[in-house]
XYZ file of C-alpha atoms in Angstrom:
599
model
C 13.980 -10.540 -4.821
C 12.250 -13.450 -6.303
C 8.897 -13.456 -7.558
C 5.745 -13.503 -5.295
C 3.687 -16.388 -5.471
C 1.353 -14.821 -4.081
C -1.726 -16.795 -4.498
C 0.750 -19.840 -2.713
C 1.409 -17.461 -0.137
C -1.907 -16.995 1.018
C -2.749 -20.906 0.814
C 0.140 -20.819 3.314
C -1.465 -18.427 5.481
C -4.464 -20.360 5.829
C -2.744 -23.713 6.384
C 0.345 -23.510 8.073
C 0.064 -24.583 11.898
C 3.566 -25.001 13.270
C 6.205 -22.409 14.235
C 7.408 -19.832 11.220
C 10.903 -19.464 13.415
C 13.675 -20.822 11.872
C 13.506 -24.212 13.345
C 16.335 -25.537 15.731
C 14.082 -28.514 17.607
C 13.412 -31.786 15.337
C 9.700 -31.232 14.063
C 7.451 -33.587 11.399
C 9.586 -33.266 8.027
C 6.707 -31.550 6.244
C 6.159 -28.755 8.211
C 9.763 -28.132 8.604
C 10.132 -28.193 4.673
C 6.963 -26.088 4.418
C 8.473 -23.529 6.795
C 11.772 -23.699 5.340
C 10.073 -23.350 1.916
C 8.290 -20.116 3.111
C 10.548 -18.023 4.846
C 13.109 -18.657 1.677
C 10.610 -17.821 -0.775
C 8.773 -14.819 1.380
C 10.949 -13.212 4.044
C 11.041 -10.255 1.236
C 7.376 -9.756 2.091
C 7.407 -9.794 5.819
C 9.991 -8.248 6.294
C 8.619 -5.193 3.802
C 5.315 -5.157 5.743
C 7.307 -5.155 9.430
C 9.899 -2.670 8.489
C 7.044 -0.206 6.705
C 4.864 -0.462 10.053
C 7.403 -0.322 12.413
C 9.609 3.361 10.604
C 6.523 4.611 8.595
C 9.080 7.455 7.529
C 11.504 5.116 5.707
C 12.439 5.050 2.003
C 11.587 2.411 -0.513
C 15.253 2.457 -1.007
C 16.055 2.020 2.681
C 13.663 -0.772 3.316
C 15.234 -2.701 0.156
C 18.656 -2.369 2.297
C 16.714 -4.311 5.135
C 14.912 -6.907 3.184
C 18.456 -7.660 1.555
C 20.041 -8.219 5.260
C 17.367 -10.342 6.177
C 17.571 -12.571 2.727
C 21.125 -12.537 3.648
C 20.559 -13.831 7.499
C 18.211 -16.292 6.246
C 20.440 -17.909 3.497
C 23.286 -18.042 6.373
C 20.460 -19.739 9.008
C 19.522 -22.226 5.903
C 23.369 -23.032 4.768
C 23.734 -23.588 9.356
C 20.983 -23.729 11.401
C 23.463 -24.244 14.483
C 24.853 -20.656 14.164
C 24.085 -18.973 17.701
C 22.256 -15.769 14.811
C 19.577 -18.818 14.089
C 17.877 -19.408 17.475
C 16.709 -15.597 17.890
C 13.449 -15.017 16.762
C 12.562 -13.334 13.361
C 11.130 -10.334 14.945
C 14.296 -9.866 17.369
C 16.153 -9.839 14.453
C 14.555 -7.784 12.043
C 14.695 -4.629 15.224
C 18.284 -5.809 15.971
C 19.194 -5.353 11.980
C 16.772 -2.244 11.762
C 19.058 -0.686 15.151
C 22.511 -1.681 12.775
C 21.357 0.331 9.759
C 24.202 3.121 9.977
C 22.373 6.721 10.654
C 18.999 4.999 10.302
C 18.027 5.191 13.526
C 18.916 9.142 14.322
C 17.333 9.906 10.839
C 13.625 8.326 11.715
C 14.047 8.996 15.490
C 13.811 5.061 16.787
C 17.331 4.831 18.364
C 15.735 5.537 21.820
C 14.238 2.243 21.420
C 17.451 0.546 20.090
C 18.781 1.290 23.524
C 16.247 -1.070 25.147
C 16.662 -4.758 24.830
C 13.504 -7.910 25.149
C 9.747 -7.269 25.899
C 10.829 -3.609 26.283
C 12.485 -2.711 23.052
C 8.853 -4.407 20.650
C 6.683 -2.181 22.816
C 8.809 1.103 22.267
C 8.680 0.387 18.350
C 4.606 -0.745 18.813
C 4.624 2.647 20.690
C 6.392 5.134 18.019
C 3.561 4.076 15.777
C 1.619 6.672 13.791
C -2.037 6.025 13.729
C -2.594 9.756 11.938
C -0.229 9.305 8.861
C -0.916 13.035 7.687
C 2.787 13.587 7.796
C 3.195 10.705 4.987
C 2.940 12.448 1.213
C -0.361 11.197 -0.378
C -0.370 7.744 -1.616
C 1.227 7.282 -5.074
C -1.214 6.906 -7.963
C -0.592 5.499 -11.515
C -2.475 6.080 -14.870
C -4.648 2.879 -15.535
C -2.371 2.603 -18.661
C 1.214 2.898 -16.254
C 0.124 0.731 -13.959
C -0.361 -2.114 -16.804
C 3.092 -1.484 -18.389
C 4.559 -1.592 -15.060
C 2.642 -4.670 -14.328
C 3.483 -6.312 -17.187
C 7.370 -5.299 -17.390
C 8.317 -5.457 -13.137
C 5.305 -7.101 -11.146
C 7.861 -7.764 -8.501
C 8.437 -4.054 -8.369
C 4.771 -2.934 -8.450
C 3.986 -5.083 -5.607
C 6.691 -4.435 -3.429
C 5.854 -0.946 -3.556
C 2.409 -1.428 -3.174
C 2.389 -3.660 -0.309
C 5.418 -1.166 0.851
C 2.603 1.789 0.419
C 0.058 0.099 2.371
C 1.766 -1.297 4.889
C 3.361 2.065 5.756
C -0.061 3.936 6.359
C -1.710 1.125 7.950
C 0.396 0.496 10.859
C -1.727 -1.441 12.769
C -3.402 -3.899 10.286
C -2.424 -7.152 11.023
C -0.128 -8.983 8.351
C -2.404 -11.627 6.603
C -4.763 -8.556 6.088
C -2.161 -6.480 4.302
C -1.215 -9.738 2.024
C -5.127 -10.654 1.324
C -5.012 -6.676 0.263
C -1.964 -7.580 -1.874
C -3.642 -10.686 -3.465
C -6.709 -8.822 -4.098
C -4.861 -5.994 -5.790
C -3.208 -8.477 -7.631
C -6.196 -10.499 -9.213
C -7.461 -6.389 -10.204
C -4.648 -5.702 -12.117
C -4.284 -9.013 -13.950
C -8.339 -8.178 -14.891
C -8.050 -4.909 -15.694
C -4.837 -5.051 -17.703
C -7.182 -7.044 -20.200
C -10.054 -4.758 -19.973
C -10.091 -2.067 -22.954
C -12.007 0.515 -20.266
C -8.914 -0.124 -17.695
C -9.786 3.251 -15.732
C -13.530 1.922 -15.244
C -12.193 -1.821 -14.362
C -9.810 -0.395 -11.753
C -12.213 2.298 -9.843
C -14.834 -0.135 -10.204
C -12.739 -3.405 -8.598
C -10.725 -1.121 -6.489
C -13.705 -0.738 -3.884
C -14.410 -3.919 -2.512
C -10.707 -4.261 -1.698
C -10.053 -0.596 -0.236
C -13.898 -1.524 2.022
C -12.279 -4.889 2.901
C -8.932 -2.840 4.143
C -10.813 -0.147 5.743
C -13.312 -2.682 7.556
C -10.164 -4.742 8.821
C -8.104 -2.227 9.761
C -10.901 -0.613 12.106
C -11.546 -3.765 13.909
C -8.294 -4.975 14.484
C -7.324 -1.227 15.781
C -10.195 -1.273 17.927
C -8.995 -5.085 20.062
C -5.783 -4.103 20.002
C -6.876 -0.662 21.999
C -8.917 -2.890 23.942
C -6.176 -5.232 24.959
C -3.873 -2.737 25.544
C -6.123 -0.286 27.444
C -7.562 -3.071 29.652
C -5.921 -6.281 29.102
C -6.735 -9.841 27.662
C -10.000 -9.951 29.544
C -11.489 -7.598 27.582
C -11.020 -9.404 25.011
C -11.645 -12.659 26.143
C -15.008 -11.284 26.831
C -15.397 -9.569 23.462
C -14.823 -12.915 21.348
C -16.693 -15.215 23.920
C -19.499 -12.882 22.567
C -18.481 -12.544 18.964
C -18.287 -16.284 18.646
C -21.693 -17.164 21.038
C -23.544 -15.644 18.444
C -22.159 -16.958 15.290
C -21.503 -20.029 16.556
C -24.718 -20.883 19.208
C -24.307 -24.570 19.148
C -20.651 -24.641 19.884
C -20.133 -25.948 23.361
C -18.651 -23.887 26.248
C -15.749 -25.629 27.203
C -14.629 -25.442 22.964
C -15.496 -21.724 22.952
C -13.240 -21.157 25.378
C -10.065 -23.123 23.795
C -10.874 -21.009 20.557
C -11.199 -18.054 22.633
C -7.490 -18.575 24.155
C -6.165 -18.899 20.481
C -7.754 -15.915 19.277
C -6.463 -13.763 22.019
C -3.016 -15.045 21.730
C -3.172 -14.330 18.439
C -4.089 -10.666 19.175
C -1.448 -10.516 21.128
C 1.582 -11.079 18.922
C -0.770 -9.800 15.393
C -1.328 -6.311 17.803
C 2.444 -6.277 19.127
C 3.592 -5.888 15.562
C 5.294 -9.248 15.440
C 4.426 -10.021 11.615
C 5.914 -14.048 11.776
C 4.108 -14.476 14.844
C 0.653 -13.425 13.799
C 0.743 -15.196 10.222
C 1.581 -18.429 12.609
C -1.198 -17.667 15.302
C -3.935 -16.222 12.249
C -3.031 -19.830 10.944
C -3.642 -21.839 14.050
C -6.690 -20.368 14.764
C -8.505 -20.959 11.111
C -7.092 -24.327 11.657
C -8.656 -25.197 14.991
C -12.067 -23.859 13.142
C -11.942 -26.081 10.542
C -11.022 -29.013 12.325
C -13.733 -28.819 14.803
C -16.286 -27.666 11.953
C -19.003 -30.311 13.252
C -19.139 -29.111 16.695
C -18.599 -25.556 15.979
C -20.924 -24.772 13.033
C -22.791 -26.224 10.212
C -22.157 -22.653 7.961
C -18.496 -22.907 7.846
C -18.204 -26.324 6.008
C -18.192 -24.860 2.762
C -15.253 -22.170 3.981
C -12.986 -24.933 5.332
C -13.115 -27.065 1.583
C -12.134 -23.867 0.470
C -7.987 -23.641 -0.441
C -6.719 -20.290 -1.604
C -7.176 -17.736 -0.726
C -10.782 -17.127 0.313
C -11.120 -19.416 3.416
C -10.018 -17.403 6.009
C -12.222 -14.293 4.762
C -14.924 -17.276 3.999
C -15.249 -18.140 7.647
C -15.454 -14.598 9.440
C -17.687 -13.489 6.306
C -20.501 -16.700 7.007
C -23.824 -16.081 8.801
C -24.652 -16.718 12.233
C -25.317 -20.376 12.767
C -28.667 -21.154 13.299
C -30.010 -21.059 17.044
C -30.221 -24.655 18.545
C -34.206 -25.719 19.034
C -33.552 -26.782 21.992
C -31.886 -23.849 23.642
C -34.395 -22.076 25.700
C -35.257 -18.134 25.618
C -33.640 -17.685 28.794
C -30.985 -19.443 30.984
C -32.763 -19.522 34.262
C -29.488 -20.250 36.640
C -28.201 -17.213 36.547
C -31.237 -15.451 37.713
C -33.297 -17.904 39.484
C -30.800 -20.533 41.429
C -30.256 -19.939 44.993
C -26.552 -20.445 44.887
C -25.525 -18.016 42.211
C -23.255 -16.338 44.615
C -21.579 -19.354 45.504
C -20.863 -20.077 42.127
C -19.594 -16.775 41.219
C -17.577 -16.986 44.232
C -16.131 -19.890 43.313
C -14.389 -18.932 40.093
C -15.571 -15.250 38.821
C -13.734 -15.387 35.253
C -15.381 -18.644 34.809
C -18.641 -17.998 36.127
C -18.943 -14.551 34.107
C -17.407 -16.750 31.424
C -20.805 -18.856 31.122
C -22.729 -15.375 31.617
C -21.681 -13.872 28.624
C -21.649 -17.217 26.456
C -25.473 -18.080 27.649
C -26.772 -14.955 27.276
C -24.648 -13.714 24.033
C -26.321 -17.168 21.485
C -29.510 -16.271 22.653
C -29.633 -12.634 21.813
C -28.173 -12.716 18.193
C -29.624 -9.503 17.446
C -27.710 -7.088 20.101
C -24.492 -5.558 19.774
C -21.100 -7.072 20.957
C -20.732 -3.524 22.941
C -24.453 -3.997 23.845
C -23.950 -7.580 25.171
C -20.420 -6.085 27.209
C -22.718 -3.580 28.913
C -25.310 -6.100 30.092
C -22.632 -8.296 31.293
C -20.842 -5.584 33.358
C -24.704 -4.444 34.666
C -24.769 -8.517 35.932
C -21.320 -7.816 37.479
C -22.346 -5.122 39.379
C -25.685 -6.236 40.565
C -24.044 -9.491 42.110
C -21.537 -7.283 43.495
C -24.770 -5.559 45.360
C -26.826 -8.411 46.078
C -24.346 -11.125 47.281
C -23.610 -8.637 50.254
C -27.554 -8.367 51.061
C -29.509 -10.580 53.830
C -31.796 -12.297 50.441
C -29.124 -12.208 47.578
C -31.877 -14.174 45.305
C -34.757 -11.838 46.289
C -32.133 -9.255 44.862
C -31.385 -10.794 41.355
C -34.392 -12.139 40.679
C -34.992 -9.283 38.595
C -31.614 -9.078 36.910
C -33.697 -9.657 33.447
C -35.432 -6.019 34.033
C -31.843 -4.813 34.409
C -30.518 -6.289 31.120
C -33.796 -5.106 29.020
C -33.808 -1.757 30.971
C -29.964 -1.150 29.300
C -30.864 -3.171 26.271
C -33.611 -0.391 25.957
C -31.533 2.606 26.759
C -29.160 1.574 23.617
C -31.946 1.400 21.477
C -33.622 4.653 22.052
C -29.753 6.261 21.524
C -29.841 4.248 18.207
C -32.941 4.957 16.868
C -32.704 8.651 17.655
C -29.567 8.934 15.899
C -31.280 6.958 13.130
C -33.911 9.611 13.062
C -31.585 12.499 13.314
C -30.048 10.719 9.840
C -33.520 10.823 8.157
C -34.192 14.428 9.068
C -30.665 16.165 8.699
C -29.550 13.744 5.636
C -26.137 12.430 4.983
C -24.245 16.123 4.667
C -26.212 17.143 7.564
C -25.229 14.913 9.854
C -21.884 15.100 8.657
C -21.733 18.634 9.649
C -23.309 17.886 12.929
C -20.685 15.077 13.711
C -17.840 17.426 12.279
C -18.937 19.836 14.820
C -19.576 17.439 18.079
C -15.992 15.846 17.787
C -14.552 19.003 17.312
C -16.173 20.432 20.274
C -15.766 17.195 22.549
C -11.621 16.604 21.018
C -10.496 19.475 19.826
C -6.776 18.495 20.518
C -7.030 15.944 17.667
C -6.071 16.846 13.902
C -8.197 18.275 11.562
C -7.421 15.549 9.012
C -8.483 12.779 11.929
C -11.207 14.802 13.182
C -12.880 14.840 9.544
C -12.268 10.978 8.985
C -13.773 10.090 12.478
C -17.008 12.094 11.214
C -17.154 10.072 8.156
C -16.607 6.879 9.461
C -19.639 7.852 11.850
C -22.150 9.191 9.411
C -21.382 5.756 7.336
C -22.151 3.411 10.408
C -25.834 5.435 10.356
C -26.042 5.726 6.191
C -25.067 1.964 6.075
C -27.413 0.264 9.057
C -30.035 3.005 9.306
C -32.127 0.860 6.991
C -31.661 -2.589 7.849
C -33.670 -4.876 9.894
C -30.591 -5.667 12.469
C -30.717 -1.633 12.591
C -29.559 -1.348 16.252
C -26.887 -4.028 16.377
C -25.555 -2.528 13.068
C -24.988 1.049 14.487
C -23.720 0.640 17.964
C -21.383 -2.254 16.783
C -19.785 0.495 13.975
C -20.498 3.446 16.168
C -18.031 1.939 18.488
C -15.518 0.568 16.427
C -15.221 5.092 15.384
C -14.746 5.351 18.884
C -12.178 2.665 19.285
C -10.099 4.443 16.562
C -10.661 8.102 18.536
C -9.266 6.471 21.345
C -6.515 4.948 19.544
C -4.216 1.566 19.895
C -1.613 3.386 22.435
C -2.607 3.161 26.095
C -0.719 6.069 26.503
C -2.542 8.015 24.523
C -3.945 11.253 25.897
C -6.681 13.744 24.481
C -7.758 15.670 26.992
C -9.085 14.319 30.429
C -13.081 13.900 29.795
C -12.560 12.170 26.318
C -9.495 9.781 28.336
C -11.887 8.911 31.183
C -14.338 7.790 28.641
C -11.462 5.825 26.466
C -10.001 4.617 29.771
C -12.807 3.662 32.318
C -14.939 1.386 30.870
C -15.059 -0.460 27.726
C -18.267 -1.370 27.348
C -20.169 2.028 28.714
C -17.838 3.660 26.332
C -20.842 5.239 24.050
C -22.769 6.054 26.541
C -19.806 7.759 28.173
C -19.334 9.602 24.776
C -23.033 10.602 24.738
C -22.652 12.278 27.591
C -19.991 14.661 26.723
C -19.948 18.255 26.325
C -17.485 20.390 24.379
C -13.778 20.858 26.607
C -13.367 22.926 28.693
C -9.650 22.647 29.326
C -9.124 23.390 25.402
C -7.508 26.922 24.461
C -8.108 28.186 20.882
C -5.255 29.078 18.784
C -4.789 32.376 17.744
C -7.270 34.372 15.339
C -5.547 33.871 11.433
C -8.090 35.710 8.814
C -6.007 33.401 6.541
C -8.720 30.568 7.384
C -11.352 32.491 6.228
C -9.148 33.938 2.945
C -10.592 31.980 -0.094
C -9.013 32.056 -3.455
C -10.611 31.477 -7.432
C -8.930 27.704 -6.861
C -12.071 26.661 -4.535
C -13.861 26.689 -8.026
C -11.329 24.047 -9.471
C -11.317 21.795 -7.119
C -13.384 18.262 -7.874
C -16.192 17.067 -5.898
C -14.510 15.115 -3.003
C -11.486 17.820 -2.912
C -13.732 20.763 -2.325
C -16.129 18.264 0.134
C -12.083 17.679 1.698
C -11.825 21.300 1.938
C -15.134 22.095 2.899
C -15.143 19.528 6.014
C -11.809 20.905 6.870
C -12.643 24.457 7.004
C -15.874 23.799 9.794
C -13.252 21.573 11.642
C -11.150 24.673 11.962
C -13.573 27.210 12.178
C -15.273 25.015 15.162
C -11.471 25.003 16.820
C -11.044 28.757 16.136
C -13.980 29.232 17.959
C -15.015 26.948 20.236
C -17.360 29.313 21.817
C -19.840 29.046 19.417
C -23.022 27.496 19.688
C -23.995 24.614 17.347
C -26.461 27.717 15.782
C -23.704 30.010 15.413
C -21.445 27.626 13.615
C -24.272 26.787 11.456
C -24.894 30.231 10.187
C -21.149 30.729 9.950
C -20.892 27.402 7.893
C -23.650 29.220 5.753
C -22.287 31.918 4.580
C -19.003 30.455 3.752
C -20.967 27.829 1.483
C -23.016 30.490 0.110
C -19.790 32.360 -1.141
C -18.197 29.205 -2.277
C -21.680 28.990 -4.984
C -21.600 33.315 -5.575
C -17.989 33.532 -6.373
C -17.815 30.040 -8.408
C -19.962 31.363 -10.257
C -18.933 35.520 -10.972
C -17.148 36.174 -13.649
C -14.163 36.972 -11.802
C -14.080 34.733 -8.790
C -10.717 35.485 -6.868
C -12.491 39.298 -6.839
C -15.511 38.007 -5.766
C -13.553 35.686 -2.890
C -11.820 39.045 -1.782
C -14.659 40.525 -1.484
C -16.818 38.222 0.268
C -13.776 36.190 2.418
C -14.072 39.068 4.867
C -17.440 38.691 5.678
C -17.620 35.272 6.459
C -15.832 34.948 9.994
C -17.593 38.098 10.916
């Protein structure tokens, strides 16, 4: 495989605006020599990043056979692009030579979707992705020192496997996410490899690019649930938000152009189709930049930018600054006679306006915040256009917005306050417990990563100005990932209702909840409350691991338990964790005390 250029690569990603098919229609000789020029140079790379997604379970060694079939297919497509292989779309072919690997298919349990053929056979390997990857061994690390000498003697290798590593337990991160993560990781270990204090350099430069990963990956899990819960709509409506507020002076008729290409884009990045995302990621920074005037006066600096920061440049800037001469409030929608008429007339479009109106003049609510207030418009048209007065009726739509605006913000700012009071490990056990009680069904390794991810939404906003918009836009991104990417995904029916209903009253929905119902405990095991001398050896975030695991369990052992009870039991099991660390014999001390602790 030859060399990856990688910083090249992501210039590419950034630039590139026609197809990334193999081409078999005449097209302007540069961007047929740029695409010819990419796939020969980087087909390894996609092709490692759709085959790890798509069969988490494979072997580096069985993903090599792949990439080598595809460099194989490509060399016979560039030697004769008329062969009948050519015309079939990269992603076709990548399944089709995934379904031909001999045993491959019975081994990781995909054939089913070998039998199906089109549309049908890229859902049903979308579909037998793995958001939990528990079942994957834990990712490889490398002495500071091994890393270097494997750097420095195969940096093919080490990225390959890297990208291979990633790729594999982030099956829904889009691909020009997973090679920005590759580039990053790149520029560490050509710093570090320098640095005498490499184990410093790496933990230190690591974090920014693991935050970047973890921040992307939530997101783009949290549309693609969206779209495929509820359709392009949704997500028409979430970006005609997202992009009224960053971009207030842009005008409607250009939102909505950049709103098609974004969801398109979601479309094939969320499908799995790597070649079609890089193309459609691509086209979309390039209608940005090349309507910077009209769009924003933040971004110009972003779109001088080449490699490979301009992509991250652009979604990274500030809000635009609010036109002067846009008005607090847009009066038509509230005070015009003929506001049924006009939603009559064409609802998307109408609702369309809504959302972009209202959204770049409230900069400081929540993208779920903004949703809510657009579905409360929805229904209170739906109620006054079939009155006698419909404009004596929705004249005082703005009490209804601020009435829900308020509602969010008292759920924030409690939660805030509950943060101040309990502090980070208390509200970590209080979350631990709540989305046990409320999901039980889900793993304990998910369960205590959802609780995480929602004490850091509070420990990271619950001190800035933009407090509220901070929380309920991360709060619901935890969500998003509790519901998961597959429509078909079930929990049990009150958490599904809330996944499935409504998309924008899914917090609230949430709030609401009380612990299931339907849920039957396992069996009683004393083994989960048998501790041995090794709880004493165990590092920091280990025994934190453990700890958080153990009240997960505990809380689905017995699910009868008040909030009280679980906190006493939580108690004493942390109380014995500190006697018997520190007796002289501990593993005595743990059989001693283990007992006592689920009594």
């Amino acid at each position: 495989m030859k060399q990856l250029k990688l910083t090249g690569f992501i210039f590419f990603l950034c630039f590139l605006t026609e197809s990334l098919t193999l081409p078999t229609q005449p097209q302007d000789v540069d961007n047929f020599s740029s695409t010819q020029k990419f796939i020969e140079e980087n087909l390894e790379y996609i092709t490692i990043i759709a085959f790890a997604q798509y069969v988490q379970e494979a072997t580096f060694e069985e993903m090599e056979k792949l990439v080598k079939d595809m460099v194989e297919y490509k060399d016979r497509c560039m030697a004769d692009k008329t062969l009948p292989e050519c015309s079939k779309l990269p992603n076709n072919i990548l399944q089709e030579k995934m379904c031909a690997m001999e045993g491959l298919p019975q081994k990781h349990n995909f054939s089913h979707c070998c039998s199906k053929v089109g549309a049908e056979r890229r859902l049903c390997f979308f579909y037998n992705k793995k958001a939990d990857v528990g079942f994957l061994p834990p990712f490889p690390t490398l002495d500071p020192e091994e890393k270097c000498q494997s750097y420095e003697s195969n940096r093919e290798s080490l990225l390959n496997h890297f990208l291979y590593e990633v790729a594999r337990r982030n099956p829904f991160v889009f691909a020009p996410t997973l090679l920005t993560v590759a580039a990053h990781f790149e520029e560490v270990a050509k710093s570090c490899c320098e640095e005498q204090n490499k184990v410093n350099c790496f933990q230190t430069r690591a974090i920014p690019v693991i935050q970047y990963l973890k921040a992307f990956s939530s997101y783009q899990k949290h549309v693609c649930g969206a779209l495929l819960k509820f359709g392009t709509k949704v997500v028409h409506f979430i970006y005609i938000a997202v992009l009224s507020q960053k971009f207030p002076k842009i005008e409607f008729k250009e939102l909505i152009s950049l709103v098609e290409d974004i969801s398109s884009n979601y479309e094939g990045c969320c499908e799995g189709d790597v070649v079609q995302c890089i193309r459609d990621t691509s086209k979309v920074m390039n209608h940005i930049c090349s309507k910077q005037d009209s769009i924003s006066s933040k971004i110009k600096e972003c779109c001088d930018k080449k490699i490979p920061e301009r992509g991250q440049c652009i979604i990274n800037s500030n809000k635009d600054d609010r036109p002067k001469d846009l008005s607090l409030r847009e009066a038509k929608f509230t005070d015009s006679e003929n506001v049924c008429q006009e939603r009559d007339a064409d609802p998307d479009t109408f609702f369309a306006k809504f959302t972009f109106e209202y959204s770049r003049r409230h900069p400081d609510l929540s993208i779920p915040g903004l949703l809510r207030i657009v579905q409360i418009y929805k229904d209170l048209l739906r109620n006054c256009c079939n009155t006698e007065n419909p404009p004596g009726c929705y004249r005082y739509a703005e009490d209804k917005f601020n009435e829900t605006t308020e509602k969010s913000l008292k759920m924030v700012q409690q939660e805030c306050k509950h943060f101040q009071n309990l502090g980070k490990d208390g509200l970590t056990y209080q979350y631990l417990i709540r989305l046990t009680k409320i999901a039980p069904q889900l793993s304990s390794e998910e369960l205590v990563s959802l609780g995480k991810k929602m004490v850091t939404a509070f420990t990271t906003c619950c001190t800035l100005s933009e407090e509220f918009a901070c929380v309920d836009n991360l709060a619901d991104l935890v969500l998003g990932e509790l519901c998961g990417v597959n429509e078909n995904r079930t929990i049990n029916p009150a958490v599904d209702h809330c996944c499935k209903t409504n998309f924008a009253f899914r917090r609230p929905c949430f709030e609401s909840l009380k612990a299931d119902k339907t849920y039957v405990p396992p069996p009683f095991s004393q083994d989960l409350f048998t501790f041995h001398a090794d709880m004493c050896q165990s590092q920091n975030e280990e025994l934190q691991r453990k700890t958080d695991r153990f009240l997960v369990n505990v809380v689905k052992l017995k699910h009868e338990l008040t909030d009280e009870e679980l906190q006493s039991l939580f108690t004493n099991f942390t109380n014995a964790v500190e006697k018997c660390c520190k007796a002289e014999s501990p593993e005595v001390c743990f059989n001693e005390e283990s007992p006592k602790i689920g009594n």
